[in-house]
Short mmCIF file of N, CA and C in Angstrom, two decimals:
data_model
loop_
_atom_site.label_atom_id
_atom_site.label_comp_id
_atom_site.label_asym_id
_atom_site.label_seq_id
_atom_site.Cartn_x
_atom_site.Cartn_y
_atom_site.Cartn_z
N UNK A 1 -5.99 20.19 -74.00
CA UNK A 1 -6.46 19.14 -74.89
C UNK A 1 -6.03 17.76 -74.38
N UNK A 2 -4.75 17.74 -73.67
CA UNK A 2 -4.38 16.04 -73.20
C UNK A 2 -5.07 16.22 -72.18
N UNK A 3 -5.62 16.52 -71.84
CA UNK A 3 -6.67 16.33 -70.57
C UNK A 3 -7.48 15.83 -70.48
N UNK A 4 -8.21 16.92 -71.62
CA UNK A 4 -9.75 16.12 -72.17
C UNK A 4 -9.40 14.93 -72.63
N UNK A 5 -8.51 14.28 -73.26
CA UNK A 5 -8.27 12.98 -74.19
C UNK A 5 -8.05 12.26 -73.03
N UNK A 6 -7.20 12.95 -71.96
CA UNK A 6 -7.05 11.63 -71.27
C UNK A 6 -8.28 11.34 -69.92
N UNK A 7 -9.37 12.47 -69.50
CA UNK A 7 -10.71 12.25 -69.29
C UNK A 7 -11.32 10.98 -70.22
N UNK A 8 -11.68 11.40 -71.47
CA UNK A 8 -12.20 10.91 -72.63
C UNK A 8 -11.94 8.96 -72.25
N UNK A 9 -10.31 8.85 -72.11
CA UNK A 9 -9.88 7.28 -72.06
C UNK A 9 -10.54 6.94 -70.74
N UNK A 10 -10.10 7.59 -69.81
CA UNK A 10 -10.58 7.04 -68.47
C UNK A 10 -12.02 6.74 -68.84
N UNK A 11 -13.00 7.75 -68.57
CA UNK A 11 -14.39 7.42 -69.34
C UNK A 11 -14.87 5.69 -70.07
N UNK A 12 -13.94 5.86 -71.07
CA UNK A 12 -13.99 5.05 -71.81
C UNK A 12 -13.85 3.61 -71.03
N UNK A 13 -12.74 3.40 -69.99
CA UNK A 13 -12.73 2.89 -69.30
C UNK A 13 -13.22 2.02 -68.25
N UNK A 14 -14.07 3.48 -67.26
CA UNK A 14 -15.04 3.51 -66.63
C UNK A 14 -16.43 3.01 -67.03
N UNK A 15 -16.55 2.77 -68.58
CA UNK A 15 -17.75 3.10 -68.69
C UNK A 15 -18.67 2.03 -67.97
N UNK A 16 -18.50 0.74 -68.21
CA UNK A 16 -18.63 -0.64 -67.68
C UNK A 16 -18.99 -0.73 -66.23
N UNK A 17 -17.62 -0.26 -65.51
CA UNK A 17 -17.74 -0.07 -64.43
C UNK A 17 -19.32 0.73 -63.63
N UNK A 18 -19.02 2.03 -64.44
CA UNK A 18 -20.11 3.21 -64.03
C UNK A 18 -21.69 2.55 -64.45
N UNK A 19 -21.89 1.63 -65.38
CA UNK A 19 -23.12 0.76 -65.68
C UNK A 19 -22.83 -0.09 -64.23
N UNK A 20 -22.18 -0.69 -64.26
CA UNK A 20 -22.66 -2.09 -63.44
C UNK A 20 -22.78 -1.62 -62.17
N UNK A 21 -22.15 -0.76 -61.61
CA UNK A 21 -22.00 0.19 -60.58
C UNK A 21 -23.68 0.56 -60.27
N UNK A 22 -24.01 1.48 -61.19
CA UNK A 22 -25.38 1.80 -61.18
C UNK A 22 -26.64 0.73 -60.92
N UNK A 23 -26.44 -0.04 -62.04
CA UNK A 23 -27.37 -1.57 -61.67
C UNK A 23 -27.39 -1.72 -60.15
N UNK A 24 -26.05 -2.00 -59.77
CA UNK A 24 -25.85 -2.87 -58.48
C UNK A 24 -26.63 -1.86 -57.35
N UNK A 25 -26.55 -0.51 -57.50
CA UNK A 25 -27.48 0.24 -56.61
C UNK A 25 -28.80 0.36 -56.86
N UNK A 26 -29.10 0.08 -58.21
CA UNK A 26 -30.72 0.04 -57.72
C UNK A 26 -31.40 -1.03 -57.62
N UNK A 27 -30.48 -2.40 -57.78
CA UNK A 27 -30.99 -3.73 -57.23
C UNK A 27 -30.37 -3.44 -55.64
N UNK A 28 -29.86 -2.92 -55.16
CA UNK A 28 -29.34 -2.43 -53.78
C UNK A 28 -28.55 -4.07 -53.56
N UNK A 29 -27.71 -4.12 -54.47
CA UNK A 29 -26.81 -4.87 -53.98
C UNK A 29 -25.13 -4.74 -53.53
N UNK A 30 -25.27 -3.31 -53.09
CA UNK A 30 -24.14 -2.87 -52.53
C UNK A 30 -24.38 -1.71 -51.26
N UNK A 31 -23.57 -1.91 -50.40
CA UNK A 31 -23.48 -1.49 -49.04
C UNK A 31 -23.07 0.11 -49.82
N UNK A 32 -23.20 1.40 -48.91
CA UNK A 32 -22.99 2.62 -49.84
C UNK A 32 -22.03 2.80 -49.11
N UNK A 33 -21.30 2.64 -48.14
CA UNK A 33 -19.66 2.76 -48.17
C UNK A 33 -18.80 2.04 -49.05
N UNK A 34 -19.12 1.18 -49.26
CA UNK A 34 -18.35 0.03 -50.67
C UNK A 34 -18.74 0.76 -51.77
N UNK A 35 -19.78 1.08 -52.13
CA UNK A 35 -20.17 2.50 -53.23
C UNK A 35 -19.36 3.85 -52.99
N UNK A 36 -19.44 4.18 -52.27
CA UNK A 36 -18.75 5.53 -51.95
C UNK A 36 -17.02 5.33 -52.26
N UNK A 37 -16.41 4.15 -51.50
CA UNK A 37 -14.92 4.39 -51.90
C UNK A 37 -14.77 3.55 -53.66
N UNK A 38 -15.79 3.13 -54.42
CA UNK A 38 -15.87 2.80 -55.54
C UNK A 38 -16.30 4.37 -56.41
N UNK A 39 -16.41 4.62 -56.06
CA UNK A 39 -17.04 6.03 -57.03
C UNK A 39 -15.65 6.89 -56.32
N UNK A 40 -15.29 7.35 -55.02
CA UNK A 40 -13.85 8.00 -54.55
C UNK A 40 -12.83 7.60 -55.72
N UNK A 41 -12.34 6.32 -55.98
CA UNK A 41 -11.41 5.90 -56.75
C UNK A 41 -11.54 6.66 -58.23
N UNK A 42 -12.46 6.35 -58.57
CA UNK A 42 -12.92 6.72 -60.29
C UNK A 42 -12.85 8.14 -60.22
N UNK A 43 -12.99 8.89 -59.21
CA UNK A 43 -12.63 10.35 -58.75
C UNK A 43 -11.21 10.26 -58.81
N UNK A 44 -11.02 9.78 -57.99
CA UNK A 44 -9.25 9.89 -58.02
C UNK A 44 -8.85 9.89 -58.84
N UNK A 45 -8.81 8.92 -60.03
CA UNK A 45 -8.44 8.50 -60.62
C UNK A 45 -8.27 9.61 -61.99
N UNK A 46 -9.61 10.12 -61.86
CA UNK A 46 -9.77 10.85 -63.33
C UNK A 46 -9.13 12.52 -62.69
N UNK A 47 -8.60 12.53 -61.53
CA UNK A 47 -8.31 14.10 -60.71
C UNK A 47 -9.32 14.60 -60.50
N UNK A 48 -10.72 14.04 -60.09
CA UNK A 48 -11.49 14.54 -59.66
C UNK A 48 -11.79 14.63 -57.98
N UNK A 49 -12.30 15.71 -57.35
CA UNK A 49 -12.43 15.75 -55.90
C UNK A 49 -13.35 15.65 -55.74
N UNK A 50 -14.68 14.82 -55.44
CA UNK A 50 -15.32 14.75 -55.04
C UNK A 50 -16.25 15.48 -53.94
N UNK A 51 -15.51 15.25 -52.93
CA UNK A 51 -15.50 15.97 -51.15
C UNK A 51 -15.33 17.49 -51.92
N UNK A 52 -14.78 17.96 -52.37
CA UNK A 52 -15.27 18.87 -52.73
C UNK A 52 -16.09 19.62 -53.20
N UNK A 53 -16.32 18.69 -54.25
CA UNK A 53 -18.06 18.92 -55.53
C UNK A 53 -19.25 18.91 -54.17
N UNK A 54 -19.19 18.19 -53.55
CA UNK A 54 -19.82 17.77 -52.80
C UNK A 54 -20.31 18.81 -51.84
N UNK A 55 -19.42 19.76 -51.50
CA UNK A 55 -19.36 20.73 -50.19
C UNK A 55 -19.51 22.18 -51.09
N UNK A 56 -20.18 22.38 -52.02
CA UNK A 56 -20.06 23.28 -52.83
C UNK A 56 -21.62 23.48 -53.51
N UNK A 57 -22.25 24.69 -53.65
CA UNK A 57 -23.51 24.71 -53.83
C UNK A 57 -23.35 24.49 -55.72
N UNK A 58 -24.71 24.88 -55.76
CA UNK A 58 -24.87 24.65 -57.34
C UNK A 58 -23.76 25.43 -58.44
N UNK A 59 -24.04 26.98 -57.91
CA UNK A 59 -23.14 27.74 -58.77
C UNK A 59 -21.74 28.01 -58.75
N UNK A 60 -21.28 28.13 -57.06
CA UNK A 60 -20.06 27.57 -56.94
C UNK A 60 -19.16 26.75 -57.33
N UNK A 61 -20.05 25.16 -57.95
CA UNK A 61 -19.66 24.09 -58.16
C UNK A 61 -19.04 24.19 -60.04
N UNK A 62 -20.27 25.28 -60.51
CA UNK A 62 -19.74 25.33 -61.95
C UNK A 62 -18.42 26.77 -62.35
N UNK A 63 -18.52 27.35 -60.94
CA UNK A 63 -17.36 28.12 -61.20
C UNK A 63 -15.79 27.48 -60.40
N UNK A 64 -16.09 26.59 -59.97
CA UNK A 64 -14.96 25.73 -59.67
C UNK A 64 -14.66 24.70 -60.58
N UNK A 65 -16.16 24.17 -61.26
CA UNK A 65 -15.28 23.36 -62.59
C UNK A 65 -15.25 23.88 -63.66
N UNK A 66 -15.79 24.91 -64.06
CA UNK A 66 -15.58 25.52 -65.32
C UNK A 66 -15.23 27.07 -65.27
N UNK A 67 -13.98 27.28 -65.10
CA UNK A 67 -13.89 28.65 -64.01
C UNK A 67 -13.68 29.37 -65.61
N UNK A 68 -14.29 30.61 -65.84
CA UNK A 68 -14.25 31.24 -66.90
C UNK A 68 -15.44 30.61 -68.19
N UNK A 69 -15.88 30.12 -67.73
CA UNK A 69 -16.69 29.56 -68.57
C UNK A 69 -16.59 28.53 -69.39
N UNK A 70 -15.03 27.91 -69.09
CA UNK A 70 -14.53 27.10 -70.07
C UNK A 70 -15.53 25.75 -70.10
N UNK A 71 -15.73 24.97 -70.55
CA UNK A 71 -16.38 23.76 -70.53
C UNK A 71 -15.77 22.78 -70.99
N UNK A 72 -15.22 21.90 -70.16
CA UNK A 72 -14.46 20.87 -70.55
C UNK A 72 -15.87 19.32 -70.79
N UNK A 73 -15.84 18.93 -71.53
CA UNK A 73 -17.40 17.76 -71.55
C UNK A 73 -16.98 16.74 -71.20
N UNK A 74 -16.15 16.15 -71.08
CA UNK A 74 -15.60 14.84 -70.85
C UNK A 74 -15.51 14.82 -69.17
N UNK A 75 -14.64 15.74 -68.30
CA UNK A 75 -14.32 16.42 -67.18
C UNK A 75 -15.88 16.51 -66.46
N UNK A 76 -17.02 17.21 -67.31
CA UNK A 76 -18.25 17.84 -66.45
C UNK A 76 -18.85 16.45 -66.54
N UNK A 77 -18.62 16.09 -67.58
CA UNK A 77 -19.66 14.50 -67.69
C UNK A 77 -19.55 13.47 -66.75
N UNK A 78 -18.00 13.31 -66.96
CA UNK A 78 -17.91 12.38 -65.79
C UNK A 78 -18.14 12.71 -64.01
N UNK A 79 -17.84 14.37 -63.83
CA UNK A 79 -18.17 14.63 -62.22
C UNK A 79 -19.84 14.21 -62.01
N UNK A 80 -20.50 14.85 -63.29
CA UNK A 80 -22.05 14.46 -63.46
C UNK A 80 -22.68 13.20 -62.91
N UNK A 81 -21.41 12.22 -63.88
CA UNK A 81 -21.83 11.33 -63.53
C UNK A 81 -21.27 10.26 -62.13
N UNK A 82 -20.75 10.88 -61.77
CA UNK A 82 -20.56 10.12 -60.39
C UNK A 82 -20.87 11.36 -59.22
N UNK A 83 -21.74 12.45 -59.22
CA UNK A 83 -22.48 12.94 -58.72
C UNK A 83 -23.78 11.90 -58.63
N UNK A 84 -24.34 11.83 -59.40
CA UNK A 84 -25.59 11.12 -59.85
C UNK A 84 -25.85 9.80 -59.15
N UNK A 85 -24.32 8.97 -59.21
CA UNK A 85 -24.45 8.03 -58.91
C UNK A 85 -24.41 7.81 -57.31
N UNK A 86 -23.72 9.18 -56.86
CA UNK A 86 -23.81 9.09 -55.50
C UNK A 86 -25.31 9.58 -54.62
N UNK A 87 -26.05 10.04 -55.85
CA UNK A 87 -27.34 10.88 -55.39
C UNK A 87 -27.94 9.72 -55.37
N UNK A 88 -27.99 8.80 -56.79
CA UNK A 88 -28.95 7.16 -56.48
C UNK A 88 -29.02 6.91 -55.50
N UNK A 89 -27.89 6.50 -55.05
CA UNK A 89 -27.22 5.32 -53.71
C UNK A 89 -27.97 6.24 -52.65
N UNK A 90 -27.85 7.56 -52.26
CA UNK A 90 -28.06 8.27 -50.81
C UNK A 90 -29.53 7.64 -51.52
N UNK A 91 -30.18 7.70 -52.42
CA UNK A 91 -32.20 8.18 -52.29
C UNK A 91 -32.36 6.89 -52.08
N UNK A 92 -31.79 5.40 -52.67
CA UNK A 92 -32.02 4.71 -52.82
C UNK A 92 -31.88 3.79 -51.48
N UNK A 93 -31.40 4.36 -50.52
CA UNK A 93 -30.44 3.80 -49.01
C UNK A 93 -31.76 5.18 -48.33
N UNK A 94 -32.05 5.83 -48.83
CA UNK A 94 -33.69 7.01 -47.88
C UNK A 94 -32.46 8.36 -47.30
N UNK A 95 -31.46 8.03 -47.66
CA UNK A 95 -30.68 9.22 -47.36
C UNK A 95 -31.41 10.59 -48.25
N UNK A 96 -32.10 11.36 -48.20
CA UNK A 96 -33.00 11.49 -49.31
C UNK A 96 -32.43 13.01 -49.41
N UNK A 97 -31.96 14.15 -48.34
CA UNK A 97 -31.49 15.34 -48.10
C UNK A 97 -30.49 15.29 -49.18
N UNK A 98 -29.32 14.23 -49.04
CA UNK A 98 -27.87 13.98 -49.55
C UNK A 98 -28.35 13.75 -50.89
N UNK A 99 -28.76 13.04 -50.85
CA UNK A 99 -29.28 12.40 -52.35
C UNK A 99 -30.00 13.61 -53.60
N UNK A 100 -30.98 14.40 -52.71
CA UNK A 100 -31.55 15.15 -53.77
C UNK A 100 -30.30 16.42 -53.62
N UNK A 101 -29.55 16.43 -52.67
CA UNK A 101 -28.59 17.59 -53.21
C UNK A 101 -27.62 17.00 -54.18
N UNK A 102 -26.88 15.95 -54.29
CA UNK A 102 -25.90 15.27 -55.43
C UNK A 102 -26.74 15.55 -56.82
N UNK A 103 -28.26 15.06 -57.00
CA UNK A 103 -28.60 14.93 -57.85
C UNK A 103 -28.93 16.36 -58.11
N UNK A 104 -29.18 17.25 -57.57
CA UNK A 104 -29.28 18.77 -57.90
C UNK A 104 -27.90 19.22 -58.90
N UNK A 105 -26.62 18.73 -57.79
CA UNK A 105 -25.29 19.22 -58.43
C UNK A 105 -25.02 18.60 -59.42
N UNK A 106 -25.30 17.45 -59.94
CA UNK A 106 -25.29 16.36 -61.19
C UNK A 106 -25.79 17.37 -62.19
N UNK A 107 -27.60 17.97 -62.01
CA UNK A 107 -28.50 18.37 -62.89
C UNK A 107 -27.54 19.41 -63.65
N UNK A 108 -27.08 20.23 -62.53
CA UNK A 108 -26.54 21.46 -62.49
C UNK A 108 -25.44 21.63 -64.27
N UNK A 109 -24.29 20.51 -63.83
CA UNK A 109 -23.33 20.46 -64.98
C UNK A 109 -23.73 19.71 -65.78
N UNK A 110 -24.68 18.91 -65.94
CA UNK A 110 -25.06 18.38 -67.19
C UNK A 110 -25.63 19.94 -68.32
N UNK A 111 -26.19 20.28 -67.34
CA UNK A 111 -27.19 21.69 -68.35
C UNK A 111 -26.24 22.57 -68.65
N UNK A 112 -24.91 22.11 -68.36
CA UNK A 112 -24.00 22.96 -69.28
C UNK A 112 -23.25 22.39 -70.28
N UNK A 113 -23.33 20.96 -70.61
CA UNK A 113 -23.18 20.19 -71.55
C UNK A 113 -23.83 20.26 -73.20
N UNK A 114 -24.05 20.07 -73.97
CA UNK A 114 -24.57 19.49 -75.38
C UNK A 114 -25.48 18.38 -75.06
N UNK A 115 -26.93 18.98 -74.95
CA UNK A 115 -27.65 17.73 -74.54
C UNK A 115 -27.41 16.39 -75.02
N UNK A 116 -26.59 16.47 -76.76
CA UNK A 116 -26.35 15.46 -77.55
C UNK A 116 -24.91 14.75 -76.80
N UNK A 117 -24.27 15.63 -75.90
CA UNK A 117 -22.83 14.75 -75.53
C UNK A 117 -22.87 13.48 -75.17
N UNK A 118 -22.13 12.75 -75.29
CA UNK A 118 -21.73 11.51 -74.56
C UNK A 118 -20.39 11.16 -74.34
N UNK A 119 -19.84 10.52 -73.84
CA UNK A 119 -18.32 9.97 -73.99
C UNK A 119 -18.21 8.80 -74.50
N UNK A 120 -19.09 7.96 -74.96
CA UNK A 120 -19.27 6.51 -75.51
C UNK A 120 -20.43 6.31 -75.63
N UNK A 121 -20.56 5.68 -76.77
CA UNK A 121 -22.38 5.11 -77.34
C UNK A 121 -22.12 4.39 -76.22
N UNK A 122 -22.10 3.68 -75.41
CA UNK A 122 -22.93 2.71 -74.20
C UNK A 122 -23.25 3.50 -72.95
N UNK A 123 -23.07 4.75 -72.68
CA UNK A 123 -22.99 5.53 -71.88
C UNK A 123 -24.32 6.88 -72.27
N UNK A 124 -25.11 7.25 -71.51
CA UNK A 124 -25.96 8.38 -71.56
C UNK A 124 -25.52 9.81 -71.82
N UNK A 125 -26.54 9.70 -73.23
CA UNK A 125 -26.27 11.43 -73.71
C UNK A 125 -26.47 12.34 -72.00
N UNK A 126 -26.05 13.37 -71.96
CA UNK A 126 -25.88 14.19 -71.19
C UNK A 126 -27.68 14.61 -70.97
N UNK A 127 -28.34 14.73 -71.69
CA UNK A 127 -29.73 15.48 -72.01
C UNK A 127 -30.48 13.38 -71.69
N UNK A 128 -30.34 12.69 -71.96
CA UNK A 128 -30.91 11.29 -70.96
C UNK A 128 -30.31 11.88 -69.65
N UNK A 129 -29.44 11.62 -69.10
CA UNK A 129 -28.89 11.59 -68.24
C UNK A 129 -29.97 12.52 -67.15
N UNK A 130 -29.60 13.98 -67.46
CA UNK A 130 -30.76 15.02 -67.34
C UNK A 130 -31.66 14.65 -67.14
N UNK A 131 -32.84 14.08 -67.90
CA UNK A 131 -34.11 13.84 -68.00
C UNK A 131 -34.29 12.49 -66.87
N UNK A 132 -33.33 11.68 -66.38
CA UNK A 132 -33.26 10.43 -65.24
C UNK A 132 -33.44 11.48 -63.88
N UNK A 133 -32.38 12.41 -64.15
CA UNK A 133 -31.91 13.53 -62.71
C UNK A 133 -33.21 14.07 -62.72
N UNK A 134 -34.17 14.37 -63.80
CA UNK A 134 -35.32 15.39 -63.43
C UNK A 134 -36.54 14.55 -62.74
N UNK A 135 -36.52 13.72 -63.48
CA UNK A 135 -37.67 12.19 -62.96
C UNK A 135 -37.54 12.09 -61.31
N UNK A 136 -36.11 11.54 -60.98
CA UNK A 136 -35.58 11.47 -59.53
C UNK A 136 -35.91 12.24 -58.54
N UNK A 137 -35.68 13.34 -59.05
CA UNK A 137 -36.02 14.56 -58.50
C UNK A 137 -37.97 14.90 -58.20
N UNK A 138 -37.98 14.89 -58.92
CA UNK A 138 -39.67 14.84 -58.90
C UNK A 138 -40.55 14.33 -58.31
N UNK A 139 -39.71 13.13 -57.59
CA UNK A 139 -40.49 11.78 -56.58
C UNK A 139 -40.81 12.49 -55.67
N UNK A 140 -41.86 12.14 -54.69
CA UNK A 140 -41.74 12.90 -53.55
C UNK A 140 -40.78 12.18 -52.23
#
């Protein structure tokens, strides 16, 4: 439970960040290594591994974060969401391989969420969030 609460604050935190963050990549006003160790930190930060999520297929990825089925929402939301954000940046930079796999692994733990979740009204229900990842996805 202090986990999730203290996910929950970070989040809360982040949230600002993880908006303006986002903006700034799809006006492409950030280089995606300056993105990448900006999204690393907010990983760090919350004990999340990234490089890991990363190197890990779809189902692997939910038995490494939710091993037993547990579902932590605060924890999946936020890997979600800086999955996602790293999938933008690769599609949005034509990295498009990298990109539609992040956004695959994003899709992945959101659909184990409460489509209704969020961690803050200024922040996307889990099921928006979803429905951005499915759009993305769909481009050719």
């Amino acid at each position: 439970m202090y986990r999730q609460d203290y996910i929950l604050r970070l989040i809360e935190q982040f949230g600002k960040a993880l908006i303006a963050l986002r903006d700034r990549i799809l006006r492409r006003e950030t280089d995606r290594q300056k993105m990448g160790a900006e999204i690393g930190e907010m990983a760090r930060q919350a004990g999340l591994d990234l490089g890991v999520a990363r190197s890990l297929d779809q189902a692997s990825l939910m038995m490494w974060l939710a091993p037993a089925g547990q579902v932590d929402q605060p924890r999946l939301w936020l890997m979600a969401e800086l999955l996602f954000l790293e999938g933008l940046a690769a599609v949005e930079s034509e990295d498009l391989a990298a990109g539609r796999a992040d956004l695959g692994r994003a899709l992945a733990i959101l659909e184990r969420l409460e489509p209704d979740w969020r961690p803050a009204e200024d922040l996307p229900s889990a099921a928006n969030l979803a429905d951005e990842i499915r759009e993305l996805l769909q481009r050719p």
